[in-house]
């Protein structure tokens, strides 16, 4: 893991292939992938840890300001996101990653990432 330049970006050795725009969990960090990463050629990639991004796999019609959680799982596709349960707790193994910046639609929502777990 190498962190340089901007505090909201992380250059990291990826464990799986990713497409630009995927929301992933790598080496303990959640982030939005800047460019396509092919581990057979060059496994280094850049994660954006903070900011507002249009993320897929969000709950349908999630309201603005809803805290979203993602699993702590490295996988080659965009992570699924769930809203907090009614008691404020998420499913075991899921961590808070951001809040919706606008009401989402059926396929995606604008999410403000928490960054280095500053929730």
Short mmCIF file of C-alpha atoms in Angstrom, two decimals:
data_model
loop_
_atom_site.label_atom_id
_atom_site.label_comp_id
_atom_site.label_asym_id
_atom_site.label_seq_id
_atom_site.Cartn_x
_atom_site.Cartn_y
_atom_site.Cartn_z
CA UNK A 1 0.00 0.00 0.00
CA UNK A 2 1.42 3.36 -0.99
CA UNK A 3 -0.23 6.63 -0.09
CA UNK A 4 1.06 9.77 -1.73
CA UNK A 5 -0.10 12.97 -3.31
CA UNK A 6 -3.68 13.45 -2.24
CA UNK A 7 -5.11 12.30 1.07
CA UNK A 8 -8.24 11.05 -0.66
CA UNK A 9 -6.42 8.63 -2.98
CA UNK A 10 -4.61 5.39 -2.31
CA UNK A 11 -2.33 3.55 -4.74
CA UNK A 12 -2.64 -0.10 -3.84
CA UNK A 13 -1.64 -3.54 -5.11
CA UNK A 14 -4.97 -5.09 -6.08
CA UNK A 15 -5.87 -8.74 -5.47
CA UNK A 16 -8.56 -8.94 -8.19
CA UNK A 17 -9.36 -7.44 -11.60
CA UNK A 18 -11.50 -4.30 -11.41
CA UNK A 19 -13.19 -1.98 -13.86
CA UNK A 20 -13.00 1.79 -13.56
CA UNK A 21 -15.85 2.96 -11.34
CA UNK A 22 -16.16 -0.23 -9.29
CA UNK A 23 -16.67 0.24 -5.55
CA UNK A 24 -14.36 -2.28 -3.89
CA UNK A 25 -12.75 -3.48 -0.67
CA UNK A 26 -8.99 -4.02 -0.97
CA UNK A 27 -6.46 -4.55 1.83
CA UNK A 28 -8.84 -3.13 4.45
CA UNK A 29 -9.85 -0.04 2.47
CA UNK A 30 -13.11 0.78 0.70
CA UNK A 31 -12.87 2.92 -2.40
CA UNK A 32 -13.89 3.78 -5.93
CA UNK A 33 -11.49 2.43 -8.60
CA UNK A 34 -10.00 5.09 -10.88
CA UNK A 35 -8.90 2.94 -13.87
CA UNK A 36 -9.30 -0.64 -15.08
CA UNK A 37 -6.98 -3.02 -13.22
CA UNK A 38 -5.80 -6.30 -14.73
CA UNK A 39 -3.86 -8.36 -12.19
CA UNK A 40 -2.25 -10.43 -14.96
CA UNK A 41 -0.52 -7.28 -16.32
CA UNK A 42 -0.26 -4.63 -13.65
CA UNK A 43 -2.05 -5.09 -10.35
CA UNK A 44 -1.42 -1.56 -9.06
CA UNK A 45 -4.54 0.60 -8.96
CA UNK A 46 -5.78 3.84 -7.43
CA UNK A 47 -8.70 3.97 -5.01
CA UNK A 48 -10.55 7.19 -4.26
CA UNK A 49 -11.37 7.01 -0.56
CA UNK A 50 -13.42 10.20 -0.21
CA UNK A 51 -15.81 12.23 -2.31
CA UNK A 52 -19.23 11.79 -3.90
CA UNK A 53 -19.65 9.08 -6.52
CA UNK A 54 -22.51 7.44 -8.40
CA UNK A 55 -22.43 3.88 -7.04
CA UNK A 56 -24.30 0.93 -8.48
CA UNK A 57 -25.84 -1.92 -6.47
CA UNK A 58 -27.51 0.40 -3.96
CA UNK A 59 -30.94 -0.23 -2.44
CA UNK A 60 -33.80 0.92 -4.68
CA UNK A 61 -35.15 4.43 -3.99
CA UNK A 62 -32.92 4.99 -0.95
CA UNK A 63 -33.55 8.38 0.67
CA UNK A 64 -31.00 11.18 0.85
CA UNK A 65 -28.82 10.96 3.97
CA UNK A 66 -29.17 7.20 4.42
CA UNK A 67 -26.07 5.48 5.81
CA UNK A 68 -24.97 2.64 3.52
CA UNK A 69 -22.95 -0.44 4.42
CA UNK A 70 -20.79 -2.79 2.31
CA UNK A 71 -19.30 -6.22 3.02
CA UNK A 72 -15.62 -6.51 3.94
CA UNK A 73 -15.00 -8.77 0.95
CA UNK A 74 -12.51 -8.48 -1.90
CA UNK A 75 -14.22 -9.38 -5.16
CA UNK A 76 -13.86 -8.55 -8.84
CA UNK A 77 -17.21 -6.73 -9.13
CA UNK A 78 -18.75 -3.69 -7.48
CA UNK A 79 -19.74 -4.40 -3.89
CA UNK A 80 -23.44 -4.49 -3.02
CA UNK A 81 -24.62 -1.79 -0.63
CA UNK A 82 -27.37 -2.03 2.00
CA UNK A 83 -29.07 0.55 4.18
CA UNK A 84 -28.71 0.35 7.96
CA UNK A 85 -31.30 -1.75 9.72
CA UNK A 86 -34.03 0.03 11.67
CA UNK A 87 -32.06 -0.31 14.91
CA UNK A 88 -29.05 1.43 13.31
CA UNK A 89 -26.99 -1.76 13.06
CA UNK A 90 -25.99 -3.41 9.80
CA UNK A 91 -25.74 -7.09 9.07
CA UNK A 92 -22.68 -8.73 10.67
CA UNK A 93 -19.61 -8.40 8.45
CA UNK A 94 -20.85 -5.21 6.76
CA UNK A 95 -19.23 -1.83 7.49
CA UNK A 96 -20.53 1.74 7.06
CA UNK A 97 -19.01 3.26 3.92
CA UNK A 98 -20.98 6.44 3.20
CA UNK A 99 -24.26 8.34 3.08
CA UNK A 100 -26.44 9.06 0.10
CA UNK A 101 -26.02 12.60 -1.20
CA UNK A 102 -29.32 12.47 -3.10
CA UNK A 103 -32.30 10.14 -3.30
CA UNK A 104 -31.28 7.09 -5.32
CA UNK A 105 -33.11 5.41 -8.15
CA UNK A 106 -33.60 1.72 -8.92
CA UNK A 107 -30.03 1.14 -10.14
CA UNK A 108 -27.67 3.63 -8.46
CA UNK A 109 -27.30 6.42 -5.92
CA UNK A 110 -24.88 9.30 -5.35
CA UNK A 111 -22.92 8.39 -2.23
CA UNK A 112 -20.54 10.53 -0.16
CA UNK A 113 -17.84 8.12 0.99
CA UNK A 114 -16.71 8.34 4.61
CA UNK A 115 -13.02 8.01 3.71
CA UNK A 116 -10.70 6.46 6.27
CA UNK A 117 -13.61 5.16 8.33
CA UNK A 118 -14.43 8.66 9.59
CA UNK A 119 -18.13 8.01 10.11
#
